[in-house]
Amino acid sequence: MNKNLNQNKRNHREKNLLSLPRERLLGGYHGRLLLILTLGAALAKFAKLVLPPLLPVIAIDLSITPVLAGGALSLLTLTSAFLQYPGGKFSDHLSRKTVLVVSIFFLITGSILLLSAPSYWVFVVGVIIIGACDGLFHIPARSLLSDFYVTKRNRAFGIHLIAIDIAGILAALVAIVAVATWRAVFIPVLFAAIGVLILYHTSSRGHYVFHSVSLEFTSTMKRLFHSSSIRKLIFVNGLFSFVFQGFIGFLPLFLQAYHGFSPAFAAAGFALLFVIGLFIKPISGELADRFGGAPITIVSLFLIAVGILSLLVFSNLFILLGGIALVAVGQKAFTPPMQSILLDAVSQESNAGDYGAVRTIFFGIGSMGPLYIGIMASILGYEFAFAGFILCMLLGAFMLFELGTKYNHNSANAAP
């Protein structure tokens, strides 16, 4: 009990130390850490997202079958999902800085292994370590931003989450130009990760804390599922992840098989999802800070449903691009305010651990999206598969509307 009491005091002191009177998005201590954490998030996502488009070349180079190649990617995703909860729990009971630095060390180690991988099994170990970095980094990073920002929290998340879209765009571009030398992709990742590690270590005012931590998984699950509101939020986020993972995984194939477009157009449609995110996420955060996150998330799910419907009904080139854009706007606008909603909903005493547990659950639900659309498209066609996605988004919007403004974080109701 004394150890937990001391740890709570230490975490409280760390939050007080980090929470400065003025919430600056650019410049100052807050802005500097926001930039460093965003760079770290971009690197972690890039290392994860660049592997799928490079997989055909990697398979040839390492002389592996598609089954083994796909198995490596599955391990990447599962490791990332599995470590969301421990990452949050360690962040609560140790310190944000401790977990963030360890995760960056994982990124450095994984990059070194992939740079030198002489065999499939070394490659797999490198991939798993990259997945560990992705699983551990994001919860403490977002929890730290939640500690930093109150009135500008949604805007901070909007800026921070741009990292995912930057990583997706860079991964697509790098995969095109690095076909013959896939290992070289991880050279800049390695050096950039070392740079982020040095910057964060020297800039952060947090402390390193090491001791054993009980994960308390059962009690965490009971606490989360005891609240009907949190159950609904988990289900809505599960629906969102389910639709997005399935949609993004099959969009290029859908455009080619269902509409008969070229691979080049399909690739352009895929890239559009990430490009739009560069502009929409900060705007979404700004609007959520002014008007609250609840209406933004509800409208976002409706936009996704309308966008997917237009892809099924119309075949005109410009309407299809507009439909993809609507899906992208909805998906990117949903994420920043939902981060604040989830962090407001979970226990404030262990918000990183509970937030990580929530993400583990809905990422697990989301991982079934590609499997669903693959089976449905094969048996009944894309019409029925995508119609299911539309129903999921409408159901999610209805459930959020039912929740109302209970977790409606904005500047007005967040001010102390």
Coordinates of C-alpha atoms in Angstrom, one line a residue:
M1 CA 0.0 0.0 0.0
N2 CA 2.9 2.4 0.9
K3 CA 4.4 1.7 -2.5
N4 CA 1.2 2.5 -4.3
L5 CA 0.7 5.6 -2.2
N6 CA 4.2 6.8 -3.0
Q7 CA 3.7 6.0 -6.7
N8 CA 0.4 8.0 -6.7
K9 CA 2.3 10.9 -5.1
R10 CA 5.1 10.6 -7.7
N11 CA 2.6 10.6 -10.6
H12 CA 0.8 13.6 -9.1
R13 CA 4.1 15.5 -8.7
E14 CA 4.9 14.6 -12.3
K15 CA 1.6 15.8 -13.6
N16 CA 2.0 19.0 -11.6
L17 CA 5.5 19.5 -13.0
L18 CA 4.3 18.9 -16.6
S19 CA 1.1 21.0 -16.4
L20 CA 2.1 24.6 -17.0
P21 CA -0.3 27.5 -16.8
R22 CA -0.3 28.2 -20.5
E23 CA -1.2 25.4 -23.0
R24 CA 0.9 26.1 -26.0
L25 CA 0.5 24.0 -29.1
L26 CA 3.6 25.6 -30.7
G27 CA 6.7 26.5 -28.7
G28 CA 7.3 26.3 -25.0
Y29 CA 7.6 23.1 -23.0
H30 CA 4.1 21.8 -24.0
G31 CA 4.6 22.5 -27.7
R32 CA 8.1 21.0 -27.8
L33 CA 7.0 17.8 -26.2
L34 CA 3.9 17.7 -28.5
L35 CA 6.3 17.9 -31.5
I36 CA 8.7 15.2 -30.2
L37 CA 5.8 12.8 -29.3
T38 CA 4.3 13.4 -32.8
L39 CA 7.6 12.6 -34.4
G40 CA 7.9 9.5 -32.3
A41 CA 4.4 8.4 -33.2
A42 CA 5.1 8.9 -36.9
L43 CA 8.2 6.8 -36.7
A44 CA 6.4 4.0 -34.9
K45 CA 3.5 4.0 -37.4
F46 CA 5.9 4.2 -40.4
A47 CA 7.9 1.2 -39.3
K48 CA 4.6 -0.7 -39.0
L49 CA 2.8 0.6 -42.1
V50 CA 5.8 0.2 -44.5
L51 CA 6.0 -3.5 -44.1
P52 CA 2.8 -4.6 -45.9
P53 CA 3.6 -2.9 -49.3
L54 CA 7.2 -4.2 -49.1
L55 CA 6.1 -7.8 -48.3
P56 CA 6.2 -9.1 -51.9
V57 CA 9.9 -8.0 -52.2
I58 CA 10.7 -9.3 -48.7
A59 CA 9.1 -12.7 -49.5
I60 CA 11.3 -13.0 -52.6
D61 CA 14.5 -11.9 -50.8
L62 CA 14.0 -14.2 -47.9
S63 CA 12.5 -17.1 -50.0
I64 CA 9.3 -17.4 -48.0
T65 CA 5.8 -18.4 -49.0
P66 CA 2.9 -16.0 -48.8
V67 CA 1.6 -17.9 -45.8
L68 CA 4.8 -17.2 -43.9
A69 CA 4.8 -13.6 -45.0
G70 CA 1.2 -13.1 -43.9
G71 CA 2.0 -14.8 -40.6
A72 CA 4.7 -12.2 -39.9
L73 CA 2.2 -9.4 -40.4
S74 CA -0.3 -11.1 -38.2
L75 CA 2.3 -11.3 -35.4
L76 CA 3.0 -7.6 -36.0
T77 CA -0.7 -6.7 -35.5
L78 CA -1.3 -9.0 -32.6
T79 CA 1.8 -7.9 -30.7
S80 CA 0.7 -4.2 -31.1
A81 CA -2.8 -5.0 -29.9
F82 CA -1.7 -7.2 -27.1
L83 CA 0.6 -4.6 -25.6
Q84 CA -1.8 -1.7 -25.6
Y85 CA -3.1 -2.6 -22.1
P86 CA 0.3 -3.3 -20.5
G87 CA 1.7 -0.1 -22.0
G88 CA -1.0 1.9 -20.3
K89 CA -0.7 0.0 -17.0
F90 CA 3.0 0.5 -16.9
S91 CA 2.5 4.1 -17.8
D92 CA 0.2 4.6 -14.8
H93 CA 2.3 2.7 -12.2
L94 CA 5.8 3.6 -13.4
S95 CA 5.9 6.8 -15.4
R96 CA 5.0 8.0 -18.9
K97 CA 8.7 8.8 -19.6
T98 CA 9.8 5.2 -18.7
V99 CA 7.5 3.5 -21.0
L100 CA 8.0 5.9 -23.9
V101 CA 11.8 5.6 -23.7
V102 CA 11.6 1.8 -23.6
S103 CA 9.3 1.7 -26.6
I104 CA 11.7 3.9 -28.6
F105 CA 14.5 1.4 -27.7
F106 CA 12.3 -1.3 -29.1
L107 CA 12.0 0.7 -32.4
I108 CA 15.8 1.0 -32.5
T109 CA 16.3 -2.7 -31.8
G110 CA 13.7 -3.8 -34.3
S111 CA 15.2 -1.6 -37.0
I112 CA 18.6 -3.0 -36.5
L113 CA 17.3 -6.6 -36.8
L114 CA 15.4 -5.8 -40.0
L115 CA 18.4 -4.1 -41.4
S116 CA 20.5 -7.2 -41.0
A117 CA 17.9 -10.0 -41.1
P118 CA 19.7 -13.0 -42.8
S119 CA 16.7 -15.3 -42.4
Y120 CA 13.0 -15.4 -42.0
W121 CA 13.1 -16.0 -38.2
V122 CA 15.3 -13.0 -37.5
F123 CA 12.9 -11.0 -39.7
V124 CA 10.0 -12.3 -37.6
V125 CA 11.7 -11.3 -34.3
G126 CA 12.4 -7.8 -35.8
V127 CA 8.7 -7.5 -36.8
I128 CA 7.5 -8.5 -33.4
I129 CA 9.8 -5.9 -31.7
I130 CA 8.5 -3.2 -34.1
G131 CA 4.9 -4.3 -33.1
A132 CA 6.0 -4.0 -29.4
C133 CA 7.1 -0.4 -30.0
D134 CA 3.8 0.4 -31.7
G135 CA 1.8 -1.2 -28.9
L136 CA 3.7 0.5 -26.0
F137 CA 4.3 4.0 -27.4
H138 CA 0.9 5.4 -28.2
I139 CA -1.0 5.0 -24.9
P140 CA 1.5 6.8 -22.7
A141 CA 2.1 9.4 -25.4
R142 CA -1.6 10.3 -25.6
S143 CA -2.1 10.1 -21.8
L144 CA 0.8 12.5 -21.5
L145 CA -0.9 14.9 -23.9
S146 CA -4.1 14.5 -21.9
D147 CA -2.0 15.5 -18.8
F148 CA -0.6 18.6 -20.6
Y149 CA -3.8 19.9 -22.2
V150 CA -7.3 20.7 -20.9
T151 CA -8.8 23.5 -23.0
K152 CA -6.8 22.6 -26.1
R153 CA -6.8 18.8 -25.7
N154 CA -8.7 18.0 -28.9
R155 CA -6.5 20.3 -31.0
A156 CA -3.4 18.7 -29.5
F157 CA -4.7 15.3 -30.4
G158 CA -5.6 16.5 -33.9
I159 CA -2.0 17.6 -34.4
H160 CA -0.5 14.5 -32.8
L161 CA -2.7 12.1 -34.8
I162 CA -1.5 13.6 -38.1
A163 CA 1.5 11.4 -37.5
I164 CA -0.5 8.4 -38.6
D165 CA -1.3 10.0 -42.0
I166 CA 2.2 11.2 -42.5
A167 CA 3.5 7.7 -41.8
G168 CA 0.9 6.2 -44.2
I169 CA 1.8 8.6 -47.1
L170 CA 5.6 8.1 -46.5
A171 CA 5.2 4.4 -46.3
A172 CA 3.4 4.3 -49.7
L173 CA 6.0 6.5 -51.3
V174 CA 9.0 4.7 -49.8
A175 CA 7.6 1.3 -50.8
I176 CA 7.5 2.4 -54.4
V177 CA 11.1 3.7 -54.6
A178 CA 12.7 1.1 -52.3
V179 CA 11.5 -2.1 -54.1
A180 CA 15.0 -3.4 -54.7
T181 CA 16.5 -2.5 -51.3
W182 CA 13.8 -3.0 -48.7
R183 CA 16.3 -3.2 -45.8
A184 CA 17.5 0.4 -46.6
V185 CA 14.1 1.7 -45.6
F186 CA 15.0 1.1 -42.0
I187 CA 18.3 3.1 -42.0
P188 CA 16.6 6.5 -41.7
V189 CA 14.1 4.9 -39.2
L190 CA 17.0 3.8 -37.0
F191 CA 18.8 7.2 -37.0
A192 CA 15.5 9.2 -36.6
A193 CA 14.5 7.0 -33.7
I194 CA 17.9 7.6 -32.0
G195 CA 17.3 11.4 -32.5
V196 CA 13.8 11.2 -31.0
L197 CA 15.2 9.2 -28.1
I198 CA 17.8 11.9 -27.4
L199 CA 15.4 14.8 -27.8
Y200 CA 12.8 13.2 -25.5
H201 CA 15.3 12.2 -22.8
T202 CA 16.8 15.7 -22.7
S203 CA 13.5 17.6 -23.0
S204 CA 11.1 15.7 -20.8
R205 CA 10.9 16.7 -17.1
G206 CA 9.4 13.4 -16.1
H207 CA 11.3 10.7 -14.1
Y208 CA 12.4 7.2 -14.8
V209 CA 10.7 4.7 -12.4
F210 CA 11.3 0.9 -12.4
H211 CA 9.6 -1.7 -10.2
S212 CA 7.3 -4.7 -10.6
V213 CA 3.8 -3.9 -11.7
S214 CA 0.7 -6.1 -11.4
L215 CA -1.4 -5.9 -14.5
E216 CA -4.7 -6.6 -12.7
F217 CA -6.4 -7.5 -15.9
T218 CA -9.5 -9.1 -14.4
S219 CA -10.2 -6.2 -12.1
T220 CA -9.7 -3.7 -14.9
M221 CA -12.1 -5.5 -17.2
K222 CA -14.7 -5.7 -14.4
R223 CA -14.3 -1.9 -13.7
L224 CA -14.7 -1.0 -17.4
F225 CA -17.6 -3.3 -18.1
H226 CA -19.4 -2.3 -14.9
S227 CA -20.3 1.1 -16.6
S228 CA -23.0 0.8 -19.3
S229 CA -21.6 4.1 -20.9
I230 CA -18.1 2.7 -21.2
R231 CA -19.5 -0.6 -22.6
K232 CA -21.3 1.5 -25.3
L233 CA -18.1 3.5 -26.1
I234 CA -16.1 0.3 -26.4
F235 CA -18.7 -1.2 -28.7
V236 CA -18.9 2.0 -30.9
N237 CA -15.1 2.1 -31.2
G238 CA -15.1 -1.6 -32.0
L239 CA -17.6 -1.0 -34.8
F240 CA -15.5 1.9 -36.1
S241 CA -12.3 -0.1 -36.0
F242 CA -14.0 -3.1 -37.6
V243 CA -15.2 -0.9 -40.5
F244 CA -12.0 1.0 -40.9
Q245 CA -9.7 -2.0 -40.9
G246 CA -11.9 -3.8 -43.4
F247 CA -12.4 -0.8 -45.6
I248 CA -8.7 0.3 -45.8
G249 CA -7.6 -3.3 -46.3
F250 CA -9.9 -3.9 -49.3
L251 CA -10.4 -0.5 -50.9
P252 CA -7.8 -1.0 -53.7
L253 CA -9.1 -4.4 -54.5
F254 CA -12.8 -3.2 -54.3
L255 CA -12.1 -0.4 -56.8
Q256 CA -10.4 -2.8 -59.2
A257 CA -12.8 -5.8 -58.9
Y258 CA -16.2 -3.9 -58.4
H259 CA -15.6 -0.9 -60.6
G260 CA -13.0 -2.1 -63.0
F261 CA -10.5 0.7 -62.3
S262 CA -6.8 0.4 -62.8
P263 CA -4.3 -0.4 -60.1
A264 CA -2.9 3.2 -60.4
F265 CA -6.4 4.7 -59.6
A266 CA -6.9 2.2 -56.8
A267 CA -3.6 3.2 -55.3
A268 CA -4.5 6.9 -55.6
G269 CA -7.8 6.3 -53.8
F270 CA -5.9 4.6 -51.0
A271 CA -3.5 7.5 -50.7
L272 CA -6.4 9.9 -50.6
L273 CA -7.4 8.4 -47.2
F274 CA -4.2 9.5 -45.6
V275 CA -3.7 12.9 -47.5
I276 CA -7.1 14.1 -46.2
G277 CA -6.1 13.3 -42.7
L278 CA -3.4 15.9 -42.7
F279 CA -6.0 18.6 -43.0
I280 CA -9.1 17.1 -41.2
K281 CA -7.6 16.0 -37.9
P282 CA -6.5 19.5 -36.7
I283 CA -9.8 21.0 -37.9
S284 CA -11.8 18.3 -36.1
G285 CA -9.8 18.9 -32.9
E286 CA -10.5 22.7 -33.2
L287 CA -14.3 22.1 -33.7
A288 CA -14.4 19.6 -30.9
D289 CA -12.8 22.1 -28.5
R290 CA -15.4 24.7 -29.4
F291 CA -18.6 22.6 -29.7
G292 CA -17.8 19.4 -27.9
G293 CA -16.6 16.0 -29.2
A294 CA -20.0 14.2 -29.2
P295 CA -21.6 16.0 -32.2
I296 CA -18.3 15.7 -34.2
T297 CA -18.1 11.9 -33.7
I298 CA -21.8 11.4 -34.5
V299 CA -21.5 13.4 -37.8
S300 CA -18.3 11.6 -38.6
L301 CA -19.9 8.2 -38.5
F302 CA -22.8 9.4 -40.7
L303 CA -20.2 10.7 -43.3
I304 CA -18.5 7.3 -43.4
A305 CA -21.9 5.6 -44.0
V306 CA -22.8 8.1 -46.8
G307 CA -19.3 7.7 -48.4
I308 CA -19.5 3.9 -48.5
L309 CA -23.0 4.0 -49.9
S310 CA -21.9 6.3 -52.7
L311 CA -19.1 3.8 -53.6
L312 CA -21.7 1.1 -54.0
V313 CA -24.3 3.1 -55.9
F314 CA -22.3 5.3 -58.3
S315 CA -19.5 4.5 -60.8
N316 CA -18.6 8.0 -62.0
L317 CA -14.9 8.7 -61.4
F318 CA -15.4 12.0 -59.6
I319 CA -18.3 10.7 -57.4
L320 CA -16.2 7.8 -56.4
L321 CA -13.3 10.1 -55.4
G322 CA -15.9 12.2 -53.5
G323 CA -17.1 9.0 -51.7
I324 CA -13.6 8.1 -50.7
A325 CA -13.1 11.6 -49.5
L326 CA -16.2 11.5 -47.4
V327 CA -15.1 8.2 -45.8
A328 CA -11.7 9.8 -45.1
V329 CA -13.2 12.9 -43.6
G330 CA -15.4 10.9 -41.4
Q331 CA -12.7 8.6 -40.3
K332 CA -10.1 11.3 -39.6
A333 CA -12.6 13.6 -37.9
F334 CA -13.8 10.9 -35.6
T335 CA -10.4 10.1 -34.0
P336 CA -9.2 13.3 -32.2
P337 CA -12.4 13.9 -30.2
M338 CA -12.9 10.2 -29.4
Q339 CA -9.5 10.1 -27.7
S340 CA -10.7 12.8 -25.3
I341 CA -14.0 11.1 -24.8
L342 CA -12.4 7.8 -23.9
L343 CA -9.8 9.4 -21.6
D344 CA -12.6 11.3 -19.9
A345 CA -14.7 8.2 -19.5
V346 CA -12.2 5.9 -17.9
S347 CA -10.9 6.0 -14.3
Q348 CA -8.8 9.1 -13.7
E349 CA -6.6 7.2 -11.2
S350 CA -5.5 4.7 -13.9
N351 CA -6.6 6.4 -17.1
A352 CA -3.6 5.1 -19.2
G353 CA -4.1 1.5 -18.1
D354 CA -7.9 1.6 -18.6
Y355 CA -7.5 3.4 -21.9
G356 CA -5.0 0.8 -23.1
A357 CA -7.4 -2.0 -22.1
V358 CA -10.2 -0.3 -24.1
R359 CA -7.9 0.0 -27.1
T360 CA -6.9 -3.7 -26.8
I361 CA -10.6 -4.7 -26.9
F362 CA -11.7 -2.6 -29.8
F363 CA -8.6 -3.3 -31.8
G364 CA -9.3 -7.0 -31.3
I365 CA -12.8 -6.4 -32.7
G366 CA -11.4 -4.4 -35.5
S367 CA -9.0 -7.1 -36.5
M368 CA -12.0 -9.1 -37.7
G369 CA -12.9 -6.5 -40.3
P370 CA -10.7 -7.7 -43.1
L371 CA -11.7 -11.3 -42.5
Y372 CA -15.4 -10.3 -42.6
I373 CA -15.2 -8.4 -45.9
G374 CA -13.0 -11.2 -47.5
I375 CA -15.6 -13.8 -46.6
M376 CA -18.7 -11.7 -47.4
A377 CA -17.3 -10.4 -50.7
S378 CA -16.4 -14.0 -51.8
I379 CA -19.8 -15.5 -50.9
L380 CA -22.3 -12.6 -51.4
G381 CA -20.4 -9.9 -53.2
Y382 CA -19.1 -6.4 -52.2
E383 CA -22.6 -5.0 -52.1
F384 CA -23.5 -7.1 -49.0
A385 CA -20.1 -6.7 -47.4
F386 CA -20.1 -2.9 -47.6
A387 CA -23.8 -2.7 -46.7
G388 CA -22.8 -4.3 -43.4
F389 CA -20.3 -1.6 -42.9
I390 CA -23.0 1.1 -43.5
L391 CA -25.2 -0.5 -40.9
C392 CA -22.3 -0.6 -38.4
M393 CA -21.7 3.1 -38.8
L394 CA -25.4 4.0 -38.4
L395 CA -25.7 1.8 -35.3
G396 CA -22.6 3.5 -33.9
A397 CA -23.9 7.0 -34.6
F398 CA -27.2 6.1 -32.9
M399 CA -25.4 4.8 -29.8
L400 CA -23.3 7.9 -29.5
F401 CA -26.5 10.0 -29.9
E402 CA -28.0 8.0 -27.1
L403 CA -25.0 8.7 -24.9
G404 CA -25.6 12.4 -25.5
T405 CA -23.0 14.8 -24.1
K406 CA -22.0 12.8 -21.0
Y407 CA -18.4 12.7 -22.2
N408 CA -18.5 15.8 -24.3
H409 CA -15.0 17.3 -23.7
N410 CA -14.7 20.9 -24.9
S411 CA -13.1 24.1 -23.7
A412 CA -16.1 25.3 -21.8
N413 CA -16.7 22.2 -19.6
A414 CA -13.0 21.4 -19.3
A415 CA -11.9 24.5 -17.7
P416 CA -11.0 24.1 -14.0

